[in-house]
Coordinates of C-alpha atoms in Angstrom, one line a residue:
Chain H
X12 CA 0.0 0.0 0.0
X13 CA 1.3 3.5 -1.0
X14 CA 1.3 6.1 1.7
X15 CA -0.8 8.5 -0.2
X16 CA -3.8 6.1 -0.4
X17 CA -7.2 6.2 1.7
X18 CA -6.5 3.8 4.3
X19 CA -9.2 1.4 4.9
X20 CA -12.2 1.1 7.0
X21 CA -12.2 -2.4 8.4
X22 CA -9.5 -4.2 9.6
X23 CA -7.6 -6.1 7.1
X24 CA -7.0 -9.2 9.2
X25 CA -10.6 -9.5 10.7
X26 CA -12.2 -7.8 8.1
X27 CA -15.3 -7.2 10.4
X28 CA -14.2 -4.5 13.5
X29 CA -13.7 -0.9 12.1
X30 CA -9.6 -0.4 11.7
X31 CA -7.9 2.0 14.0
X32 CA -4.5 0.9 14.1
X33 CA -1.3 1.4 11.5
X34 CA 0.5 -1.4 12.1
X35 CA 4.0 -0.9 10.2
X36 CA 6.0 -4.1 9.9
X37 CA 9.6 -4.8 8.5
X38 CA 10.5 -8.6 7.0
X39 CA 13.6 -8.7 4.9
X40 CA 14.1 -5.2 4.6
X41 CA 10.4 -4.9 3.1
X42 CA 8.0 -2.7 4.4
X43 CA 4.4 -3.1 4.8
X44 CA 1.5 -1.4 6.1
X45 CA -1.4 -2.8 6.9
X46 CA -4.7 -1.0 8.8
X47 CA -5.8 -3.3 11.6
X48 CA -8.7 -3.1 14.7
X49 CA -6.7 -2.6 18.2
X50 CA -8.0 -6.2 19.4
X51 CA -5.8 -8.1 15.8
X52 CA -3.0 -5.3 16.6
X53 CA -3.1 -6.7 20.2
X54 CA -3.7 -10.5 19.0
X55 CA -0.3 -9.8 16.5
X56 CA 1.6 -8.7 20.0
X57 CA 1.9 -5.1 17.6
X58 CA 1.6 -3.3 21.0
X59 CA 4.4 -3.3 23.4
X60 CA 3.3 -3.9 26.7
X61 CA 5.2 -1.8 28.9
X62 CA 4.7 1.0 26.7
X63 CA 1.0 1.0 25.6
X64 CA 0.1 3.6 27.7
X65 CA -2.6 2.1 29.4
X66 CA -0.5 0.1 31.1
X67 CA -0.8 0.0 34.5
X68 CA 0.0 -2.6 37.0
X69 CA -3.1 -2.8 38.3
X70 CA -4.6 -3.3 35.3
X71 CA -2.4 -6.3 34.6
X72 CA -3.0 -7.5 37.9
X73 CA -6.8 -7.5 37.5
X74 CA -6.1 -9.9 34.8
X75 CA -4.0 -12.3 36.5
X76 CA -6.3 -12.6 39.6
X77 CA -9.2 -13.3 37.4
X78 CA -6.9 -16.4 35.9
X79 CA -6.3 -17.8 39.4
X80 CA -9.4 -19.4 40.2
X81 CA -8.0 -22.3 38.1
X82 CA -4.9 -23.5 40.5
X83 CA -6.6 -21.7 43.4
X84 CA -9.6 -23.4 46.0
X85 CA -11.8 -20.1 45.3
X86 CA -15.0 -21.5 46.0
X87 CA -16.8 -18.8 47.3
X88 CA -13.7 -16.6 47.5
X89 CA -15.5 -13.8 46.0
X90 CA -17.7 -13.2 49.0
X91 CA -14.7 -13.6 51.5
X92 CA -14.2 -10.7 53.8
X93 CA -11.0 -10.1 56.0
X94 CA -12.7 -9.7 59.6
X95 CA -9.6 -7.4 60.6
X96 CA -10.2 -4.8 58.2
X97 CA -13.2 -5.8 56.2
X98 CA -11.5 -5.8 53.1
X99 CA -13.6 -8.1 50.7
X100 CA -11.5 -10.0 48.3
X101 CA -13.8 -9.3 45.4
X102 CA -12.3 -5.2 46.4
X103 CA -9.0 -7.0 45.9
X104 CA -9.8 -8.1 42.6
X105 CA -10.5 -5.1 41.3
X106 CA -8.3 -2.7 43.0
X107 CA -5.3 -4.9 43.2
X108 CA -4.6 -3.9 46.5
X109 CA -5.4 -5.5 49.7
X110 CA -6.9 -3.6 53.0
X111 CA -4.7 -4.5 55.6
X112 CA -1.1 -6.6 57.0
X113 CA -3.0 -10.1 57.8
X114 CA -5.6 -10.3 54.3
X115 CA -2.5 -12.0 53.8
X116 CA -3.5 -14.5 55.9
X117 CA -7.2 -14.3 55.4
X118 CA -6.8 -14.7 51.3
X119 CA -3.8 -16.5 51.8
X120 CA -4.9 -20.1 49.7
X121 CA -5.9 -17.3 46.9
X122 CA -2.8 -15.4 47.1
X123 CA -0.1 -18.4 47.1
X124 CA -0.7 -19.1 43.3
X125 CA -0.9 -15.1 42.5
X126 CA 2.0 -14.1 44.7
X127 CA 4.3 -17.7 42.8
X128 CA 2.9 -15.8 39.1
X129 CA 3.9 -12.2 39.6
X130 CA 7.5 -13.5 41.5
X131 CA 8.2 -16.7 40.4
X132 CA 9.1 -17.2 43.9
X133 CA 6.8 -17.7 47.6
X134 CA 10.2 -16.7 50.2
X135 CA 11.5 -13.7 51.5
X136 CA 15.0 -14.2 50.8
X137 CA 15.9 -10.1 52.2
X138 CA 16.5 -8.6 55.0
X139 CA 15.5 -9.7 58.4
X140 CA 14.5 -6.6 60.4
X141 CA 16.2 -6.7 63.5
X142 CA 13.3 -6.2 65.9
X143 CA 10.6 -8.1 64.3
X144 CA 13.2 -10.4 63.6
X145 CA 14.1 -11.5 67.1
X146 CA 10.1 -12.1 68.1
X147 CA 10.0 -14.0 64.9
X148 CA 13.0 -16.4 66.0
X149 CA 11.2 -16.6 69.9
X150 CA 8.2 -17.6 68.2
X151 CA 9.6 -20.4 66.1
X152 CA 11.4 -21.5 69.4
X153 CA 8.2 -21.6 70.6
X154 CA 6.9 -24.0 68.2
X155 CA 9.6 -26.2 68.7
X156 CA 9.4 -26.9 72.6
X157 CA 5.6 -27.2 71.4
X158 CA 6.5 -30.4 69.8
X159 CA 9.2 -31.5 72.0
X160 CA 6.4 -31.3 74.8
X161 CA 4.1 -33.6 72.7
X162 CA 7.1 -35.8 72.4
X163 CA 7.8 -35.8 76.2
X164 CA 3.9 -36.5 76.8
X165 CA 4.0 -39.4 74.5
X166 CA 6.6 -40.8 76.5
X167 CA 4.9 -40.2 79.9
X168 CA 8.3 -38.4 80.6
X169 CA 6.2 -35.8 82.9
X170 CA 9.2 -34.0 84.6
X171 CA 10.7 -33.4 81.3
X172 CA 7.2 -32.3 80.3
X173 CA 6.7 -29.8 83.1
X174 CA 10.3 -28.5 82.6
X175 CA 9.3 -27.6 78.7
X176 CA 5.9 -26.1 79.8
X177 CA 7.7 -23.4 82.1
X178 CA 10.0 -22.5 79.3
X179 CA 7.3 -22.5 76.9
X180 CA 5.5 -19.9 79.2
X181 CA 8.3 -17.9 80.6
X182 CA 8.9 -17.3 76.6
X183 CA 5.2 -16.8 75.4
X184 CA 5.0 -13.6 78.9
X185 CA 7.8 -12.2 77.3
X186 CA 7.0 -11.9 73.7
X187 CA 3.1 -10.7 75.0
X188 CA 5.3 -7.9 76.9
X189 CA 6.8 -6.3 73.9
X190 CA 4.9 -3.5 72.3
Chain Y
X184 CA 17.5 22.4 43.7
X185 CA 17.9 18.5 43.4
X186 CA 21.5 17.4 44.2
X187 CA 21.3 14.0 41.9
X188 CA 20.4 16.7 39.1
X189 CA 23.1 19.0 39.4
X190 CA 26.0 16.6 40.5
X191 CA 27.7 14.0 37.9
X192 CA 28.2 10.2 38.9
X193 CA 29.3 7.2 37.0
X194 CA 28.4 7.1 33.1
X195 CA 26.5 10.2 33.8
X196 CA 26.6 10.4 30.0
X197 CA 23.9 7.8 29.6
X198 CA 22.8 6.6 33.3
X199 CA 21.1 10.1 34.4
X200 CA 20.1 8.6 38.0
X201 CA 19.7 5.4 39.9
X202 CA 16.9 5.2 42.3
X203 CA 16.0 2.9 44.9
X204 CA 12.6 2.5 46.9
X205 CA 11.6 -0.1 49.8
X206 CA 7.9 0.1 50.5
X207 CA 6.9 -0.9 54.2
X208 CA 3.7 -0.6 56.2
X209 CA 3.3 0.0 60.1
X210 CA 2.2 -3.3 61.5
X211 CA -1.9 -4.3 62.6
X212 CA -2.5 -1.0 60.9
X213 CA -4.8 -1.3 57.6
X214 CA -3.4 0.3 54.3
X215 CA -3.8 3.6 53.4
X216 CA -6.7 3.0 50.7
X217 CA -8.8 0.8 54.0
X218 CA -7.7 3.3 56.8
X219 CA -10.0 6.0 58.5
X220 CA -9.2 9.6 59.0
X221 CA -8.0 8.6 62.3
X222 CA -6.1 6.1 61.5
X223 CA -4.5 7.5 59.0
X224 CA -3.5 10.5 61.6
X225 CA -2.6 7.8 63.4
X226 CA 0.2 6.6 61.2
X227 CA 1.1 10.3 60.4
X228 CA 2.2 10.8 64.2
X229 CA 3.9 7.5 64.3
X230 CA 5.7 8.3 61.5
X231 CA 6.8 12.1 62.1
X232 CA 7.5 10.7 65.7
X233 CA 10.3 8.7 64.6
X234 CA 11.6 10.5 62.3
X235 CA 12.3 13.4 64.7
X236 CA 13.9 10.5 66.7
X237 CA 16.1 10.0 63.9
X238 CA 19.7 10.5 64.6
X239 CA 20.3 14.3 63.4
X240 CA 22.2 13.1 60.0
X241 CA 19.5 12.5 58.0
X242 CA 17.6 16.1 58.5
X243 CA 14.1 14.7 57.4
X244 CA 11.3 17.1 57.1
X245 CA 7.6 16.4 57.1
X246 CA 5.4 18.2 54.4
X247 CA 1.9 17.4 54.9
X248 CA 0.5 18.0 51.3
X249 CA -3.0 19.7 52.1
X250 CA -0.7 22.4 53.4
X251 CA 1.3 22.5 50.0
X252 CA -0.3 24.9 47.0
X253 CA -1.1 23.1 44.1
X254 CA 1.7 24.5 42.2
X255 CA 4.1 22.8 44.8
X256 CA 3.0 19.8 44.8
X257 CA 3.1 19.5 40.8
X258 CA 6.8 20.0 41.0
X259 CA 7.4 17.5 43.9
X260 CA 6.1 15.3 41.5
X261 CA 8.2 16.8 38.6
X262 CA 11.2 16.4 40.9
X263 CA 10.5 12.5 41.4
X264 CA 9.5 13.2 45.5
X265 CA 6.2 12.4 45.4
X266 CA 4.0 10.6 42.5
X267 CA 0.9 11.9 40.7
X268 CA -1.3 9.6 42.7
X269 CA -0.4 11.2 46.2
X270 CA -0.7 14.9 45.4
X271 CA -3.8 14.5 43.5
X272 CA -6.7 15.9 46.0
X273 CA -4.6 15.4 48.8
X274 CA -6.1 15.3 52.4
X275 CA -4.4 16.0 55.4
X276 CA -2.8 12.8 56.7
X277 CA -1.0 12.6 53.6
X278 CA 2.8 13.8 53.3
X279 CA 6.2 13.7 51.8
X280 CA 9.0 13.9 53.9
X281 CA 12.1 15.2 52.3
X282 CA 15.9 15.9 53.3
X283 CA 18.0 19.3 52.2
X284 CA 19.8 17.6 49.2
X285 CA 16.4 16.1 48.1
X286 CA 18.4 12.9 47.8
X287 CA 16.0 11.3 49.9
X288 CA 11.9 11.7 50.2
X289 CA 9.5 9.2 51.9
X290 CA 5.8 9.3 50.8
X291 CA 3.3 8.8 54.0
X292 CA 0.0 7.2 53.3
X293 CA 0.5 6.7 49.7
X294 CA -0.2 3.2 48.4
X295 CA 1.8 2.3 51.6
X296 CA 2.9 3.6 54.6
X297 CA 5.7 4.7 53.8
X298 CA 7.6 4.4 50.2
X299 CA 11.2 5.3 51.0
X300 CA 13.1 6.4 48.1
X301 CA 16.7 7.4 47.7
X302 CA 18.2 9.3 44.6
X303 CA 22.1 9.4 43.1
X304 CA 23.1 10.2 40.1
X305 CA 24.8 8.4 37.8
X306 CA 24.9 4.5 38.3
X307 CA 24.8 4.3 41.7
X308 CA 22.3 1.5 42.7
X309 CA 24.0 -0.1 45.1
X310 CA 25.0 2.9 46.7
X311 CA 21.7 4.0 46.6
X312 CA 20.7 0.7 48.8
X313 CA 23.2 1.3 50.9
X314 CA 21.6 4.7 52.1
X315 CA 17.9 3.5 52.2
X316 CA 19.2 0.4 53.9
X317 CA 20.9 2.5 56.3
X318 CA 17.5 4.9 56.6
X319 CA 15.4 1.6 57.0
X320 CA 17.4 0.4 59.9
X321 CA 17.4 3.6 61.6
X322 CA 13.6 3.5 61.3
X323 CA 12.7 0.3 61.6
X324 CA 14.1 0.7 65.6
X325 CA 11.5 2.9 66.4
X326 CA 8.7 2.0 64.1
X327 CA 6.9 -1.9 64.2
X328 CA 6.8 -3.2 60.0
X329 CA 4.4 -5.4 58.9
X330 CA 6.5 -8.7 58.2
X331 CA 6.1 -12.1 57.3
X332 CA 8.8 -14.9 58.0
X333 CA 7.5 -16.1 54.8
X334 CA 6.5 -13.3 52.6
X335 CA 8.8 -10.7 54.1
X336 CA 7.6 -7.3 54.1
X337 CA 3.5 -7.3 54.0
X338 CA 2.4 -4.2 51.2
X339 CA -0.7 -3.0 50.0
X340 CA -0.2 -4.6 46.4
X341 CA 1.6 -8.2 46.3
X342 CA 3.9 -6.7 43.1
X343 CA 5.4 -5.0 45.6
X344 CA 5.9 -8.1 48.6
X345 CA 9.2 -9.4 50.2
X346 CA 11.9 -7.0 49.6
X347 CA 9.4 -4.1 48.9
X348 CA 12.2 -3.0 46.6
X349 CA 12.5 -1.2 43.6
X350 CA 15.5 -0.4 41.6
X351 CA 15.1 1.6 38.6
X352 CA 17.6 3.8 36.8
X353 CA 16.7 6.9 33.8
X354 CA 18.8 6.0 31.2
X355 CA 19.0 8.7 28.1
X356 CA 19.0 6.0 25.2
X357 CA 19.2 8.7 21.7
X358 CA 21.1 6.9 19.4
X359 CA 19.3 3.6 20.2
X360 CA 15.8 5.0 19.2
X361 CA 17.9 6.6 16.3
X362 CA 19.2 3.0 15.3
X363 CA 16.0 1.7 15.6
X364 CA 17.0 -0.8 18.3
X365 CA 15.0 0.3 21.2
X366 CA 12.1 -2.2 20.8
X367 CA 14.5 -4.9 20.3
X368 CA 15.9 -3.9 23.3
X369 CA 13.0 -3.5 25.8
X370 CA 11.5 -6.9 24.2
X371 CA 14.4 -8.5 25.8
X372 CA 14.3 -6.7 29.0
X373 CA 10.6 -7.8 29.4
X374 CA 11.6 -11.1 29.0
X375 CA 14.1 -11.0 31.7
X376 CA 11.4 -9.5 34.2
X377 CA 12.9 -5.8 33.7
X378 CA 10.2 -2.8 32.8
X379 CA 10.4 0.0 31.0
X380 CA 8.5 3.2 31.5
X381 CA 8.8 6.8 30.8
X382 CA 10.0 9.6 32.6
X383 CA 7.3 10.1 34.7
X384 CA 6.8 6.3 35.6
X385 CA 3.7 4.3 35.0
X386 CA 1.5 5.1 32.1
X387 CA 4.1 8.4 31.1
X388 CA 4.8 8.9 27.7
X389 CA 8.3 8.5 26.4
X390 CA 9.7 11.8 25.7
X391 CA 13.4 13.0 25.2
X392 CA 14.4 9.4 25.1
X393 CA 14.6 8.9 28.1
X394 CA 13.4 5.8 29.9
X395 CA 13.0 4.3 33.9
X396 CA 14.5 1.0 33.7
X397 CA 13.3 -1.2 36.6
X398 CA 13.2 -4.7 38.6
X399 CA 9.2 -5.8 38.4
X400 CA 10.0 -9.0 41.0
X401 CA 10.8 -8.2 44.7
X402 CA 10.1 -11.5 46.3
X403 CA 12.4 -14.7 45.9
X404 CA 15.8 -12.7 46.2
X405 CA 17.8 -10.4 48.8
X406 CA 18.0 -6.7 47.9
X407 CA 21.7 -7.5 47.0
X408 CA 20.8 -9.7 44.4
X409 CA 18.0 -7.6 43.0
X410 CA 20.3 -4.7 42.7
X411 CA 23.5 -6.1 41.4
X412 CA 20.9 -7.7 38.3
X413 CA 19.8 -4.4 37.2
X414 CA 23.0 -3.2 37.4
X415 CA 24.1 -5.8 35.1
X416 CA 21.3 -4.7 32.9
X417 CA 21.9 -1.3 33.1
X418 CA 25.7 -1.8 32.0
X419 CA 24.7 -4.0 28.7
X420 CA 22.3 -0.4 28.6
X421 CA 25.1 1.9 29.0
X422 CA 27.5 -0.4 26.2
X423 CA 24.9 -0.8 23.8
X424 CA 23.8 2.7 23.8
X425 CA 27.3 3.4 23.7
X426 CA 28.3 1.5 20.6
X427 CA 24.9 2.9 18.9
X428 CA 26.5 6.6 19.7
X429 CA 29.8 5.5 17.8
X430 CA 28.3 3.6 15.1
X431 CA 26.4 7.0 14.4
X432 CA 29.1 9.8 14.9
X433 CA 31.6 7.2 12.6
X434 CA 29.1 6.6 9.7
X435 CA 26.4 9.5 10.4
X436 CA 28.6 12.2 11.4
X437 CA 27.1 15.2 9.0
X438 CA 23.7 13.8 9.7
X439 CA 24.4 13.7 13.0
X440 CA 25.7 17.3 13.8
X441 CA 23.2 18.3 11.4
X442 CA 20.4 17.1 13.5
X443 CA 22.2 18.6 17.6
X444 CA 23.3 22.0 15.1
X445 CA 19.5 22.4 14.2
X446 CA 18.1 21.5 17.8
X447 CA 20.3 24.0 19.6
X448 CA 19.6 26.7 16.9
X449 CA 15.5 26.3 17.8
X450 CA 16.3 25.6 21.7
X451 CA 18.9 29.5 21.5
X452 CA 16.3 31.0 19.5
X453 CA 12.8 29.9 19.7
X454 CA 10.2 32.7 21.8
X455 CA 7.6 29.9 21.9
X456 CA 8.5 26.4 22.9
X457 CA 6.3 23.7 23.9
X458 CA 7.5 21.2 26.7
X459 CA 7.4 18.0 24.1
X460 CA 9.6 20.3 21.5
X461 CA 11.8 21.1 24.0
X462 CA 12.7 17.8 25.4
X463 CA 13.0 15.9 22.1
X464 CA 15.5 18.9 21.3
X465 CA 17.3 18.8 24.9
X466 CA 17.9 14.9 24.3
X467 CA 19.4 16.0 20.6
X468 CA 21.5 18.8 22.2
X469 CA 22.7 16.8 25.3
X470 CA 23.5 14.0 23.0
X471 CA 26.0 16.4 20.9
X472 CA 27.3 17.7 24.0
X473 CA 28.2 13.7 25.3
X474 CA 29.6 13.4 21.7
X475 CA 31.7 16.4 21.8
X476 CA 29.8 18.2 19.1
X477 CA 29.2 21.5 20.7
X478 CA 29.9 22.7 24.1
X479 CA 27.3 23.8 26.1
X480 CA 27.6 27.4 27.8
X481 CA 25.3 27.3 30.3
X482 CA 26.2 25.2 33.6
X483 CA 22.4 23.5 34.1
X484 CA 22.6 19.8 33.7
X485 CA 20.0 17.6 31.0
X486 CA 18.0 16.5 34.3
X487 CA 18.1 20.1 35.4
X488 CA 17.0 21.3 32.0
X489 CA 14.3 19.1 31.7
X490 CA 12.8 19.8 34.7
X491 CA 12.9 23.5 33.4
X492 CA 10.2 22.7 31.3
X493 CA 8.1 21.3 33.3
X494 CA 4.8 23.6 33.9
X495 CA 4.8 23.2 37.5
X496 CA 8.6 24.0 37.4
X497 CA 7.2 27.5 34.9
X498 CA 5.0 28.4 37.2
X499 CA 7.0 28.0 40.8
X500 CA 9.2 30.4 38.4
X501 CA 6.7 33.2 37.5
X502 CA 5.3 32.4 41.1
X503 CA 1.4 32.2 39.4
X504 CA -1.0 30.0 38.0
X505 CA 0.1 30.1 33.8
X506 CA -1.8 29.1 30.8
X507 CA -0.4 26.8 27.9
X508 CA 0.6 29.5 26.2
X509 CA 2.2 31.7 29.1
X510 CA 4.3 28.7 29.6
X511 CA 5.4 28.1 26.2
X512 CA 7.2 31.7 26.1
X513 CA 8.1 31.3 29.3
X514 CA 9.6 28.2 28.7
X515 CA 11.8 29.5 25.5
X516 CA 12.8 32.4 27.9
X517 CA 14.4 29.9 30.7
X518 CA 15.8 27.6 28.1
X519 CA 17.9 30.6 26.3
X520 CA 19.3 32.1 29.4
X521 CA 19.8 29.0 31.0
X522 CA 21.7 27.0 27.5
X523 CA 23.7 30.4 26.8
X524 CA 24.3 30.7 30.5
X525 CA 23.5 34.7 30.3
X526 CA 20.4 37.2 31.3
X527 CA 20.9 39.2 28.3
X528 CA 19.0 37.7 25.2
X529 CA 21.4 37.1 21.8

């Protein structure tokens, strides 16, 4: 096609939707232009992503949360409000944003698949910080008298048993002090 | 003015800054977009509370943007200190906290918390970590994150989870777009998990060639790592673009000082300038001035000049409200004084 010339009306791949789009392409050192609808553009990948500027990562994340009631148990996800903030996760879905710290445990069997698609990856590998960091390392110590204490139980080791439940509360009274 | 504008750092040429940003939210407090008036005072206090506990070094100031003119707060966003979605209608627990140099600003209440950003110029990202590190520490003793063994640091959006990081450097790529390699390029970036945007971030056109190259994953890796792989991106950047500019003033070099001769003619001249006219021509001009085609008179760096054209910049300048046209003259005004570095007009 010339340059001069009346470009179309309808798309010249679809021929139905009305075209909108000059999509210029390069094969070989030829050029061609050809008048296209946005939606056979988009279909052709003739729009960069990160530059169309409707881009926005919201946007993109609307689109992936609608994918993930595949992998994900939604159920009636939908309808699932966090009782800490009240955040509904059908808000989440459309804002992209969540309404408080622990949604991320409320939505969390919704989240998992999400949060593995947008970073290949479900671990913090970073930094620690240093104050949450030490509560976080008396809690898992915590956990693990918990189950040496089931062991000692099973065992009818009582003394043993009593031993671990003092250090299991002497630790519990000192992480409920902090602020 | 903005010390990462004025001051040079490494391949200043082509890197024009490196920024870093951690995101973090105060613990059992919802996000700014769930929160209440209160609450969101709430986190205001908590905030300015530490930071006035902050060791004196860092010289933060609170600005809480209902108490900033409109004018103001469109060149904070011009400056890169605050982002269009903060200033817009702003109520009053929102703020921007800022230091001297303007190296540093912190955003309170915008999508997060707190989105901590630090500024160098040149490419400096790991330094850049290294201060924001350093800020995060310092705040982190006085202020309670939300933070998951797991997930790390909790945000409002999960793009943004674990690290909380992002890296993103303005790279001025001319003789890439003139080579017609840019999309080439940024195809291969997205396919690494690096985005590209404009100057102005998300949704901003791309004008004067220049681009905000960033990490889009912040979960999976430490900070280190994160950092040092943009900076390996950012240096196949610098050498491509680089290779582009010799390949052009080798085999294009009439064309070539043709094209920075013409753009600082228009930029010395012009009465009336629009802000898209004068960027594309900035990028030409700073791009003969990297190449040692013409010597610039004037002292004001590209970043520096830029900004110049901004409206809100204009208008802070004429210290009123200007129309498009007001501006335009305006704008060829400050560009001739400022390029031929004298008050007197040719």
């Amino acid at each position: 096609m010339s340059p001069g010339s009346q470009p179309p009306l309808s798309c010249q791949r679809c021929q139905r939707r009305p075209a909108s789009v000059l999509v210029t392409s390069v094969v070989n050192g030829e050029k061609s232009n050809r008048y296209l609808c946005e939606e056979c553009a988009r279909e052709e990948g003739a729009y960069h992503l990160m530059l169309d500027p409707q881009f926005s990562v919201h946007n993109v994340l609307g689109g992936l949360i609608g994918q993930v009631p595949k992998t994900a148990p939604m159920g009636d996800a939908k309808e699932m409000v966090c009782p800490h903030c009240g955040h509904s996760y059908q808000r989440f879905a459309e804002t992209g944003r969540l309404g408080c710290d622990r949604c991320y445990d409320c939505f969390g069997a919704q989240l998992d698949p999400l949060i593995r698609r947008l970073h290949g990856a479900s671990d913090h590998h970073g930094k620690i910080p240093a104050r949450a960091g030490s509560r976080l390392k008396r809690r898992k110590e915590v956990e693990h008298l918990r189950e040496q204490l089931q062991e000692a139980i099973a065992k009818e080791a009582f003394e043993d048993a009593a031993a671990l439940r003092d250090q299991i509360r002497r630790l519990e009274a000192s992480t409920a002090e902090e602020p | 003015m903005t010390a990462w504008m004025q001051n040079r750092g490494p391949d200043s040429d082509i890197v024009l800054s490196s920024r870093v940003r951690l995101a973090r939210n105060l613990a059992q407090m919802p996000f700014p977009q769930r929160m209440d008036e209160q609450q969101g005072q709430t986190v205001v206090d908590r905030i300015q509370k530490a930071v006035g506990a902050l060791q004196s070094g860092w010289q933060l100031q609170l600005q809480s943007l209902n108490q900033v003119s409109g004018i103001d707060r469109q060149v904070l966003v011009e400056k890169h200190l605050a982002s269009p979605a903060l200033v817009q209608d702003p109520v009053r627990f929102e703020g921007v906290i800022t230091d001297p140099s303007e190296t540093i600003s912190m955003m309170v209440n915008e999508e997060d918390h707190l989105r901590l950003q630090v500024f160098l110029p040149g490419l400096q990202l790991m330094e850049a970590w290294q201060v924001a590190n350093r800020l995060d520490d310092d705040l982190e003793r006085l202020l309670d994150f939300s933070y998951d063994s797991h997930l790390g640091y909790l945000t409002a959006c999960p793009t943004n989870l674990g690290t909380g990081l992002r890296a993103s450097v303005m790279v001025h790529l001319p003789a890439l777009v003139l080579t017609r390699q840019i999309r080439e390029l940024f195809t291969a970036l997205a396919q690494i998990g690096v985005v590209v945007r404009g100057l102005y971030g998300e949704g901003s056109d791309v004008a004067g060639n220049i681009f905000q190259i960033s990490n889009q994953v912040s979960l999976g890796f430490s900070e280190e790592e994160f950092i040092h792989s943009l900076n390996v991106v950012a240096e196949q950047i610098v050498g491509r673009e680089r290779h582009a500019r010799q390949f052009l003033s080798q085999s294009h070099a009439l064309e070539l000082s043709d094209r920075v001769g013409r753009a600082w003619g228009i930029l010395t001249h012009a009465r009336i300038i629009s802000s898209e006219e004068a960027l594309r021509l900035l990028s030409d001009v700073k791009l003969g001035e990297d190449l040692g085609i013409l010597t610039i008179p004037g002292s004001a760096s590209f970043s520096e000049l830029a900004l110049m054209t901004r409206p809100g910049y204009l208008m802070k300048a004429a210290n009123r409200e200007l129309n498009p046209g007001e501006r335009d003259e305006l704008r060829a005004s400050i560009l001739r004084k400022n390029l031929l570095a004298k008050d007197e007009e040719d």
